[in-house]
Coordinates of C-alpha atoms and ligand atoms in Angstrom, one line a residue:
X291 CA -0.5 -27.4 -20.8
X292 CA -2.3 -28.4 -17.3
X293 CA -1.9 -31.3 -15.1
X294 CA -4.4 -33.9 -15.3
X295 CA -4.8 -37.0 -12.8
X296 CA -6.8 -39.6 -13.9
X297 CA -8.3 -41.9 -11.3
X298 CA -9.8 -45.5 -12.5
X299 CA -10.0 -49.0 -11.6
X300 CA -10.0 -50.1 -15.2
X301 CA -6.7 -49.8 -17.5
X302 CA -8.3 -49.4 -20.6
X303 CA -10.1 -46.2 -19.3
X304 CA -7.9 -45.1 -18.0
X305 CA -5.4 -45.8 -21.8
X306 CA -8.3 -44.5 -23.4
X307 CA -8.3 -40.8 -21.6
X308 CA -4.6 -40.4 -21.2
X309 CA -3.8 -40.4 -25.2
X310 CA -7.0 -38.8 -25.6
X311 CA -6.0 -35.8 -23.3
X312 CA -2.6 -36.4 -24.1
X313 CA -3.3 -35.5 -27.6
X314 CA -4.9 -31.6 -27.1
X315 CA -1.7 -31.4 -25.2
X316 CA -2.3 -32.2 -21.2
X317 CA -0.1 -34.1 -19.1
X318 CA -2.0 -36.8 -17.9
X319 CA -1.1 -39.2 -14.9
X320 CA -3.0 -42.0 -13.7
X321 CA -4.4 -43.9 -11.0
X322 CA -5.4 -47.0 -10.6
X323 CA -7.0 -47.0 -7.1
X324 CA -8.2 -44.2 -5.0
X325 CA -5.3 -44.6 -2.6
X326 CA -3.0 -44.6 -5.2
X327 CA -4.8 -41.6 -6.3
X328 CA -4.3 -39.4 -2.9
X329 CA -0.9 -40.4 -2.7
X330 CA 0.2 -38.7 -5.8
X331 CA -2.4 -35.8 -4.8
X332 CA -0.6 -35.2 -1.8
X333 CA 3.3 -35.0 -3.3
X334 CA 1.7 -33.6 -7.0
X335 CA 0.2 -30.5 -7.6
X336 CA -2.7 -31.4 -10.6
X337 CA -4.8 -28.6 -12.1
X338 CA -8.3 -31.1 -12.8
X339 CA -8.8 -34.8 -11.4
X340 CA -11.2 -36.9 -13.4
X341 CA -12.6 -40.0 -11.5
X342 CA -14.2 -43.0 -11.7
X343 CA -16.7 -43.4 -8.8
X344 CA -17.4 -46.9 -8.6
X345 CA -13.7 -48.7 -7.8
X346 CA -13.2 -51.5 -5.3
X347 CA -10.8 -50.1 -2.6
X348 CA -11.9 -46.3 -2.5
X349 CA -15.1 -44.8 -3.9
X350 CA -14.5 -41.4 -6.3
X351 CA -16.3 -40.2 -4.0
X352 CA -14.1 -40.5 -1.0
X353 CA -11.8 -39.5 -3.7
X354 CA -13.4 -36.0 -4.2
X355 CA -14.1 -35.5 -0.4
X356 CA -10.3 -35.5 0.1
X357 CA -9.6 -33.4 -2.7
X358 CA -12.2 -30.5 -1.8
X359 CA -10.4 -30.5 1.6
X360 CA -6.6 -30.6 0.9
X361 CA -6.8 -28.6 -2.8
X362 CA -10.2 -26.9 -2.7
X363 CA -9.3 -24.8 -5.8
X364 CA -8.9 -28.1 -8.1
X365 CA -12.1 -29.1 -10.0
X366 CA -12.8 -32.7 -10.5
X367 CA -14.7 -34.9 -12.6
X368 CA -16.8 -37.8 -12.2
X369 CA -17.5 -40.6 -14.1
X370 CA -20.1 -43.3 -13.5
X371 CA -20.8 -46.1 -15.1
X372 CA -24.6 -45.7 -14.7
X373 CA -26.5 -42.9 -14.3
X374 CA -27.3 -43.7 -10.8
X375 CA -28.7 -39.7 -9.6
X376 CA -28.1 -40.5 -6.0
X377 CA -24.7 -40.6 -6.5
X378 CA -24.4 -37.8 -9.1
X379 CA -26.1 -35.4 -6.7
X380 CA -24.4 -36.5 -4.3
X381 CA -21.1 -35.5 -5.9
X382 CA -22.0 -32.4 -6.7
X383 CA -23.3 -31.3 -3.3
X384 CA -19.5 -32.4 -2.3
X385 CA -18.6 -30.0 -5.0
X386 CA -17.5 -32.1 -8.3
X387 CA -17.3 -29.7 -10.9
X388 CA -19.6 -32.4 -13.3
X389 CA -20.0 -35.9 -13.6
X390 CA -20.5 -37.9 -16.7
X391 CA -22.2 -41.4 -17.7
X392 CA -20.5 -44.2 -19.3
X393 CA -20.5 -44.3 -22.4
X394 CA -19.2 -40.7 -23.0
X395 CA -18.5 -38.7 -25.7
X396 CA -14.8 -37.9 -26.1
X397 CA -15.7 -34.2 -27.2
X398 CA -18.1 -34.2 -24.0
X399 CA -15.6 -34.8 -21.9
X400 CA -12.8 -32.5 -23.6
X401 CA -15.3 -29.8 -23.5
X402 CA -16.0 -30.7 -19.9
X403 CA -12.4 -30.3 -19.3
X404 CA -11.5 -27.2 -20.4
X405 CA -14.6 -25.6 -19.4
X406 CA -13.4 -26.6 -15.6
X407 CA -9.8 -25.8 -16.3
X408 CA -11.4 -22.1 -18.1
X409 CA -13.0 -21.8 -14.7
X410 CA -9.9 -22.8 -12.6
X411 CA -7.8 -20.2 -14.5
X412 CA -10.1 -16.8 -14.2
X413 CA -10.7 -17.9 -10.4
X414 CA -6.7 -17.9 -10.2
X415 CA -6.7 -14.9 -12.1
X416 CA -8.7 -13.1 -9.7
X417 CA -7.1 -14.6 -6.7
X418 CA -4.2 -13.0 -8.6
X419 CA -5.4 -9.4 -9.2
X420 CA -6.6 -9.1 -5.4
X421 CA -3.2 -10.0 -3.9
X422 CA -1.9 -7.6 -6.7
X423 CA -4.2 -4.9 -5.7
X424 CA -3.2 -5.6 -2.0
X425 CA 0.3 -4.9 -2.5
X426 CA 0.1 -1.6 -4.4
X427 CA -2.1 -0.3 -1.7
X428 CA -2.2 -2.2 1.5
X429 CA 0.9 -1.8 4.5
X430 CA 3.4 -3.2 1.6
X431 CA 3.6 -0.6 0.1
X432 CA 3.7 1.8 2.8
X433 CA 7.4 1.2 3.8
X434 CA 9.1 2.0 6.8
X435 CA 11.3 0.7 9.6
X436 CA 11.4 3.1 12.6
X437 CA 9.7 2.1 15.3
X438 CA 7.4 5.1 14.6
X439 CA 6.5 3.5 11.4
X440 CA 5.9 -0.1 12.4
X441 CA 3.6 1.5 15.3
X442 CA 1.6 3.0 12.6
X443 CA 1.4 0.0 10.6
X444 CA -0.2 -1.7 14.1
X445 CA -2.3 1.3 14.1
X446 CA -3.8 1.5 10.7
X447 CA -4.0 -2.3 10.3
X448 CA -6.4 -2.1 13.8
X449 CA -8.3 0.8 12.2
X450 CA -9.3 -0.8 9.3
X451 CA -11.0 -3.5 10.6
X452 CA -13.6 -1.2 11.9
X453 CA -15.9 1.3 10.5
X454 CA -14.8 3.9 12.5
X455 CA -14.3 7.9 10.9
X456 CA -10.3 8.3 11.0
X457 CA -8.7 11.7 11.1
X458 CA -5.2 11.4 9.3
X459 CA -3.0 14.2 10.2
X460 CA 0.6 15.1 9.1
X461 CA 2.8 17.2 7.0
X462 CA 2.8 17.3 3.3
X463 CA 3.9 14.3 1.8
X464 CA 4.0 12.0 5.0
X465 CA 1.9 9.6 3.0
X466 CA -1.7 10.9 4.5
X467 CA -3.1 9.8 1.3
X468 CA -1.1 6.2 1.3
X469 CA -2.7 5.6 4.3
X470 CA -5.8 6.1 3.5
X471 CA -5.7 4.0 1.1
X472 CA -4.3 1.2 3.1
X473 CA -7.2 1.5 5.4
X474 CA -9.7 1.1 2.9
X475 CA -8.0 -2.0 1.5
X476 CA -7.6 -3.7 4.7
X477 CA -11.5 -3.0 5.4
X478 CA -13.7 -5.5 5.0
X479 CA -15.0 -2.7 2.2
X480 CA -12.2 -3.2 -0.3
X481 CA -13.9 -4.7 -2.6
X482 CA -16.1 -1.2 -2.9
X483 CA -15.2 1.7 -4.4
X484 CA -12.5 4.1 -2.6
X485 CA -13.0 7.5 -3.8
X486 CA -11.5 10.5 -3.0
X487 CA -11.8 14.4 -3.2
X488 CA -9.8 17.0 -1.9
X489 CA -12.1 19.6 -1.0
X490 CA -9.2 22.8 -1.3
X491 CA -9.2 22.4 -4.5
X492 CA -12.9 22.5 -5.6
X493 CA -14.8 25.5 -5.3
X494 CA -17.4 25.8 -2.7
X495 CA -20.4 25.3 -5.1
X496 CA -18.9 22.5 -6.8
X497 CA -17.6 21.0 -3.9
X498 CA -21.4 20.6 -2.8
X499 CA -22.1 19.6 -6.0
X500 CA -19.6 16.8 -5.9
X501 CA -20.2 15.4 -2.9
X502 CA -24.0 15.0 -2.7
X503 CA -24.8 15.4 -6.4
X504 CA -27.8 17.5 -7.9
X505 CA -30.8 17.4 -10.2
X506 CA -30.5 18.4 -13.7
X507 CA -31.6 22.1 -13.6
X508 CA -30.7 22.7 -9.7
X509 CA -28.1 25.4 -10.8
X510 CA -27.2 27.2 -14.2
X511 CA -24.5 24.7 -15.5
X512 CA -26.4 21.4 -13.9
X513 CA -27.2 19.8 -17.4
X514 CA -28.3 16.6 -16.4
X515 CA -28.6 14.8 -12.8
X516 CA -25.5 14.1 -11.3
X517 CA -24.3 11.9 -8.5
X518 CA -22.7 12.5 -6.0
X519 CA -19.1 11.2 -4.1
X520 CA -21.4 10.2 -1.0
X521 CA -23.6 8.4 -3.2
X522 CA -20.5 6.7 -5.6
X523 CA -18.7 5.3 -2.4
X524 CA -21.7 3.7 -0.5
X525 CA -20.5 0.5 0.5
X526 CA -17.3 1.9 0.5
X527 CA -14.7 4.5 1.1
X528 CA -14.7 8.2 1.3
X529 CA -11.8 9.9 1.0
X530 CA -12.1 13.7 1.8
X531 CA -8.7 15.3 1.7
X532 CA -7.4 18.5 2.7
X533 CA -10.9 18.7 5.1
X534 CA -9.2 22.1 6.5
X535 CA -9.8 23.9 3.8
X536 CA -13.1 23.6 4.0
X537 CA -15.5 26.5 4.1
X538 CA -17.7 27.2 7.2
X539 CA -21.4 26.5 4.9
X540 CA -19.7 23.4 3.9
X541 CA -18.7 22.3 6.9
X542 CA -22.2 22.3 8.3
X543 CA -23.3 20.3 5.4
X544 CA -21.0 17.7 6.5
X545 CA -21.9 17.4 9.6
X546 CA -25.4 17.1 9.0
X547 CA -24.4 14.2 6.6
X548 CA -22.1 12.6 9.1
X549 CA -25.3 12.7 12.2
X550 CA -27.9 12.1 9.9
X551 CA -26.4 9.1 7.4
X552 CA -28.2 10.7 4.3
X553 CA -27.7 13.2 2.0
X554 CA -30.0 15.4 -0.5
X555 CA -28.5 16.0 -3.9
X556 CA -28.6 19.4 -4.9
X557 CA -32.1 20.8 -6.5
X558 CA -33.8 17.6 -4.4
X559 CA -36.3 17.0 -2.0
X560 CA -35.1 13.1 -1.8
X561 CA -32.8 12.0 1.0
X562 CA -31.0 9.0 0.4
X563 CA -29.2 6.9 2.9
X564 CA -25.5 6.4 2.6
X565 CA -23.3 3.9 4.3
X566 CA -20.0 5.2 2.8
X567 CA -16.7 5.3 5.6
X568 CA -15.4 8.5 6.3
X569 CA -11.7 8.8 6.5
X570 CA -10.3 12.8 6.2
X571 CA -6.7 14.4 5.8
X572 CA -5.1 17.7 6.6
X573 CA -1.8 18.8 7.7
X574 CA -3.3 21.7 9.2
X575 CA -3.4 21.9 12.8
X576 CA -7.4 21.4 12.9
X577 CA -7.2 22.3 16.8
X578 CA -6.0 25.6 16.2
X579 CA -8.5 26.0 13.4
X580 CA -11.4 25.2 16.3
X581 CA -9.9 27.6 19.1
X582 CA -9.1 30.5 16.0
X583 CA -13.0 29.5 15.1
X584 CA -12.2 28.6 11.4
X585 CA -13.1 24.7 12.1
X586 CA -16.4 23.7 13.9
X587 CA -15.7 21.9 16.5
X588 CA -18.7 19.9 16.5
X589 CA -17.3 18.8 13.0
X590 CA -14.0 18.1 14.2
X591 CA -15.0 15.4 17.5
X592 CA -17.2 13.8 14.5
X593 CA -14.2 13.2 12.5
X594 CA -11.3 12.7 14.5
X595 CA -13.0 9.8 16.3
X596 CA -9.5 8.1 15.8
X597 CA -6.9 10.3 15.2
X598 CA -3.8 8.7 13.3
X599 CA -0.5 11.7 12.7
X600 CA 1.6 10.3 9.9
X601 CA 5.2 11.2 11.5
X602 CA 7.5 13.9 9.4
X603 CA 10.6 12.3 7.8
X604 CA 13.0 14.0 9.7
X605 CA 11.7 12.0 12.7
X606 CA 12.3 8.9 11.5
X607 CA 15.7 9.1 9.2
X608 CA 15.9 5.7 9.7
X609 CA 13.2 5.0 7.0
X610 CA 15.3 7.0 4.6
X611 CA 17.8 4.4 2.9
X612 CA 15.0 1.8 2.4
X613 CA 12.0 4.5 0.9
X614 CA 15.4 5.7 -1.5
X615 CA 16.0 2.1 -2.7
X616 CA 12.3 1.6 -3.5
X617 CA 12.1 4.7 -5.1
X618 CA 15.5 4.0 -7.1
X619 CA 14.1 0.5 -7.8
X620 CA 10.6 2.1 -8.9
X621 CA 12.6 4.9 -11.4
X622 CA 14.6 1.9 -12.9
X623 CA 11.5 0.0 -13.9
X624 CA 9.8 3.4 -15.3
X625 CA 13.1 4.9 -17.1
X626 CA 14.2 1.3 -17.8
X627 CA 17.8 2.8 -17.1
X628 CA 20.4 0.5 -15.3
X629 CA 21.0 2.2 -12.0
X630 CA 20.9 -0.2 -9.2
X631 CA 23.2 1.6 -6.4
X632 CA 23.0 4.2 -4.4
X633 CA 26.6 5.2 -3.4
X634 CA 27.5 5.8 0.3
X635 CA 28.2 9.7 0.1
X636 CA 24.8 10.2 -1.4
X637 CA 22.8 7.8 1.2
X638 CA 24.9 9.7 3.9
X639 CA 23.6 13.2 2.3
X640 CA 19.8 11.7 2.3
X641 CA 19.9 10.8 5.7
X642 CA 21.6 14.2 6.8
X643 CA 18.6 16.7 5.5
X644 CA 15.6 17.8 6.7
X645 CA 12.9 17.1 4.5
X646 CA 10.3 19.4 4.5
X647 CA 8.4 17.8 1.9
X648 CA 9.2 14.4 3.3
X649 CA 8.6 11.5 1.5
X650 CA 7.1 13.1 -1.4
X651 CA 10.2 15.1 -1.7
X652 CA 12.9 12.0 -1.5
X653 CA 10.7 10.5 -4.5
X654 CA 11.0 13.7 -6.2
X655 CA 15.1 13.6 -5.5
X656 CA 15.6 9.9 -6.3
X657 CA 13.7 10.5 -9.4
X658 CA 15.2 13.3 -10.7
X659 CA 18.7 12.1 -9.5
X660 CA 17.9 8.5 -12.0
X661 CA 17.5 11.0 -14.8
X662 CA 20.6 12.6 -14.8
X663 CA 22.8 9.9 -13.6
X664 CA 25.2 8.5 -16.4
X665 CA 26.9 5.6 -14.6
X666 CA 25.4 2.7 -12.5
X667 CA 25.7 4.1 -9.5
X668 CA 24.0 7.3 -8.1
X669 CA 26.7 9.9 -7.1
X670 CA 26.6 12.8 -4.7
X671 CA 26.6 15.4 -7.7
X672 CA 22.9 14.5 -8.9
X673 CA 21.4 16.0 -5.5
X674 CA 20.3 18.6 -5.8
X675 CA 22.4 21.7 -4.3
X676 CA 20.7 22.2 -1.1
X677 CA 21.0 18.5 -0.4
X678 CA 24.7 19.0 -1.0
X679 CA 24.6 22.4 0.8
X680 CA 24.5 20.4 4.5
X681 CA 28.6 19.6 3.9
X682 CA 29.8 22.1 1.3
X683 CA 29.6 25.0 3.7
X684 CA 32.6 23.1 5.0
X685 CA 33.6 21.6 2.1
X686 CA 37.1 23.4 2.7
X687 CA 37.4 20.9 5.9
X688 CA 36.4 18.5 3.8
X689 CA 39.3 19.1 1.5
X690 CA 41.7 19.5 3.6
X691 CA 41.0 16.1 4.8
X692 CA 40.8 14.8 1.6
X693 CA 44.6 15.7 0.9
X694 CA 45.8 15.0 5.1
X695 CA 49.0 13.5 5.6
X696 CA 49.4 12.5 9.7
X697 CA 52.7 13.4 11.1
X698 CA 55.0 10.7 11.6
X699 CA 54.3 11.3 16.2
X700 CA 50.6 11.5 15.3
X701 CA 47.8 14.3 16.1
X702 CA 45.5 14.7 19.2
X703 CA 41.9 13.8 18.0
X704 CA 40.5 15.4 20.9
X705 CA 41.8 18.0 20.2
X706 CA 41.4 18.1 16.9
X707 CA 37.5 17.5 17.4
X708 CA 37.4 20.4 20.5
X709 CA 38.7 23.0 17.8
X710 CA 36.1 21.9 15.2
X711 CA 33.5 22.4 17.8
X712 CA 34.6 25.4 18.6
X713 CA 35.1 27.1 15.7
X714 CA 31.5 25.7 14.4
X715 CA 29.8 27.1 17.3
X716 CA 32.0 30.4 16.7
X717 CA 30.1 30.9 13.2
X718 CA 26.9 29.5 14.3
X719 CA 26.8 32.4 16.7
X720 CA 28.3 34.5 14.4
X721 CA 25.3 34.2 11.7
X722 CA 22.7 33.8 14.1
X723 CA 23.9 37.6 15.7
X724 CA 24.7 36.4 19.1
X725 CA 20.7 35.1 19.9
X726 CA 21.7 31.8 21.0
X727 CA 18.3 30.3 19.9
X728 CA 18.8 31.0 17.0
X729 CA 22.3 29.7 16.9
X730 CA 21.5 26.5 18.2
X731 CA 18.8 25.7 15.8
X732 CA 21.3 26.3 12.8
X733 CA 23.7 23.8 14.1
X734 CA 20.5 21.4 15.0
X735 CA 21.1 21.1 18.5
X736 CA 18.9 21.7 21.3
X737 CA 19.8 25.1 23.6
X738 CA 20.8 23.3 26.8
X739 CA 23.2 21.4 24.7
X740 CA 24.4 24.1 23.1
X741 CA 24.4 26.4 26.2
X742 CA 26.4 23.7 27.7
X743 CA 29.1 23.8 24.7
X744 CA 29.1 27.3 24.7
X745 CA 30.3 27.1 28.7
X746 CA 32.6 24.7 27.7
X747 CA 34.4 26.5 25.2
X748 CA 33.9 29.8 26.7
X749 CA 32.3 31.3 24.1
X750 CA 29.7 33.0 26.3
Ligands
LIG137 N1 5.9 5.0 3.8 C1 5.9 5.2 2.5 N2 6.4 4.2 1.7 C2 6.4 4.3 0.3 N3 6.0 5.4 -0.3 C3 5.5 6.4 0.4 C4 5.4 6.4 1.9 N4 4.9 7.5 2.3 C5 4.7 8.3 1.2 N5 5.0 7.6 0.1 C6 4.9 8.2 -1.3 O1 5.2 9.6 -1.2 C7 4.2 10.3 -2.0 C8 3.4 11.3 -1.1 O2 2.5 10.5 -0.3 P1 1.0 11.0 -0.1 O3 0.4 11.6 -1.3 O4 0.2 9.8 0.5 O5 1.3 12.1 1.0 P2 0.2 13.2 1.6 O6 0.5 13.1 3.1 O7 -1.1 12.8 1.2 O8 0.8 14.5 1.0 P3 -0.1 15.9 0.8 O9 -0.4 16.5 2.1 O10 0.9 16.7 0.0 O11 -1.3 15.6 0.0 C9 3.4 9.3 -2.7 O12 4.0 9.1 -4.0 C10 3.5 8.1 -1.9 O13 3.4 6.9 -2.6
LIG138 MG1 -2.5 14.0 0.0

């Protein structure tokens, strides 16, 4: 059912196309004057106006200029009562969808209709899709609350509304890839193809093969021509992952295609040009890899012409309750189980570990702790163990606790507290065999702070 405003000076018109409408199922409401007519527009929402042009207080007209500037989206109608082609071009240069000549058909006009309705509904429909496409890839979907995150946010959202190569550095999981992503969709590109390789995992051949494409017959294997990544994401979005793992030929394949803006598929004497963006990934340190003479370094100013280091988890445990809800939220949906908590212990446990495998790795937990949970709520046992590990080494503190009963004069916190401290540092020092570097990294703490305990408690 869509909402239909009719605009005429004369009732029986007016009669006529309300039962007529009314009768395929549209909700029709009417107007007998122009003014009348922009009232309603401006406190209704209508889905098609049809209008008279000739009226006495307000031409249709004047009627459609307002409409194409408050509700652009909304298609209208005309109808005149002679076919007068000044005014029917006229109307459609201000962007009536069609206009019609007394006497009309009633099919004509029905037809008319939901043709312009048809129209309205795709053009929604993509307006739709985008914003859908927008959120699975763009910055909402790339959580995060630390001040280190909303940085980035500024930072890739700045990035993407240039052309510019981006060199996206971080450890595994940090969301390199998410990034990337999030660039190309807030490009003015996005409506181009993104594309993306990761060249560690494609042998050197193929690699080549991949990225530039070759003529059928180039190489045994190369039964018909083939195009290349380069080639696929002109216009767009190249996405070359893992760039360190790159071998020293290819590399200086690359670079001629980054100075030179063409490539040659394989086999071909051709160059083409390419206009694709270049945005590459590695958690290598691709420095090191230049001074140790495994990266080019010519290659590497070319890319990292804006560097952007996805921060590791750890840094940022702030981040950690929210990316667990949305992952608990996104493993609901997919498992269709009814989990919708997280209980305290657990989000205490998710913020107390290290992460190596950072985000990817809390998915990964949070997924696996969704499938195994049996009530509502997801409880401290579905960790896995070296999650849990971080307080069961002193799970026997942790019992003791559990079962405490305060004497009736009270206990000294303090001291209390000093004793734990000491006895933790006692062990730390103990498994670490006296290097104090080494102890102070196992109870996280840096060495003057720990030095300075050690003083304190002397330990030394
Ligand atoms: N900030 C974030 N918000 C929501 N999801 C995230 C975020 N960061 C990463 N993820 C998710 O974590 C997973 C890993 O991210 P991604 O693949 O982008 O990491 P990566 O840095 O490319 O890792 P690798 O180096 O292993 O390829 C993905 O499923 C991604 O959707
Ligand atoms: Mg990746």
């Amino acid at each position: 059912m869509s909402r239909i405003l009719v605009v005429d000076d004369e009732e029986s018109m007016r009669q006529l196309l309300e039962i007529a409408l009314g009768k395929v199922g549209h909700r029709v409401t009417t107007a007998a004057s122009g003014n009348r007519a922009l009232k309603l527009i401006e406190t209704d929402s209508f889905d098609l106006v049809i209008s008279d042009i000739k009226m006495p207080d307000m031409s249709g007209v004047e009627v459609l200029r307002y409409i194409k500037q408050a509700e652009p989206s909304v298609p209208v109608i005309m109808i005149t009562a002679y076919a007068s082609a000044e005014t029917a071009v006229e109307a459609l240069r201000l962007g009536a969808y069609d206009y019609l000549t007394k006497p009309f058909k009633m099919d004509e006009l029905k037809s008319n209709v939901e043709n312009a309705l048809e129209k309205r509904r795709l053009k929604e429909e993509v307006v739709h899709l985008k914003r859908e496409l927008q959120h699975k890839h763009g910055l909402d979907n790339m959580l995060g609350v630390s001040s280190a995150m909303l940085e980035l946010f500024d930072q890739i959202t700045a990035v993407a509304a240039t052309s510019s190569t981006v060199l996206i550095t971080g450890e595994s999981g940090t969301g390199k890839e998410l990034a990337a992503r999030a660039i190309h969709v807030g490009s003015g590109r996005a409506s181009e193809p993104f594309v993306s390789i990761n060249c560690g995992a494609v042998p050197e051949m193929l690699l080549e093969s991949e990225l530039f494409g070759h003529l059928k017959g180039s190489f045994t294997g190369a039964i018909s021509n083939h195009k290349g990544l380069f080639e696929v994401a002109h216009k767009g979005t190249i996405f070359l992952d893992e760039i360190g793992e790159m071998s020293p030929t290819m590399q200086v394949k690359l670079l001629r295609v980054l100075q030179e803006k063409r490539i040659r598929r394989i086999g071909s004497t051709n160059e083409i040009e390419v206009d694709a963006r270049i945005l590459a990934a590695t958690n290598r340190d691709l420095e090191e890899g230049v001074r140790e003479k495994t990266f080019r370094e010519d290659l590497f100013y070319r890319l990292n012409v804006i560097p952007i280091h996805m921060p590791p988890l750890r840094d940022r445990r702030e981040d950690v309750p929210l990316l667990a809800e949305h992952f608990l939220e996104s493993s609901r949906k997919t498992t269709g189980k009814n989990i919708s908590k997280i209980s305290e212990p657990v989000f205490e446990l998710l913020t107390r570990y290290d992460w190596p495998g950072n985000v990817r790795e809390l998915q990964n937990v949070i997924e696996r702790a969704v499938a195994l949970e049996t009530t509502s709520m997801i409880q401290p046992e579905r960790l896995p163990e070296k999650l849990q590990g971080v307080s069961d080494a002193f799970a026997g503190e942790r019992d003791t606790l559990d079962q405490a009963s305060f004497p009736e004069e009270g206990i000294d916190f303090n001291a209390q507290v000093s004793n734990l401290e000491r006895r933790l540092l006692t062990a730390a020092m103990r498994q670490a065999g006296g290097v104090q570097t080494k102890a102070s990294k196992l109870l996280r703490m840096n060495l003057r702070s720990f030095r300075y305990l050690l003083q304190k408690y002397d330990l030394r």
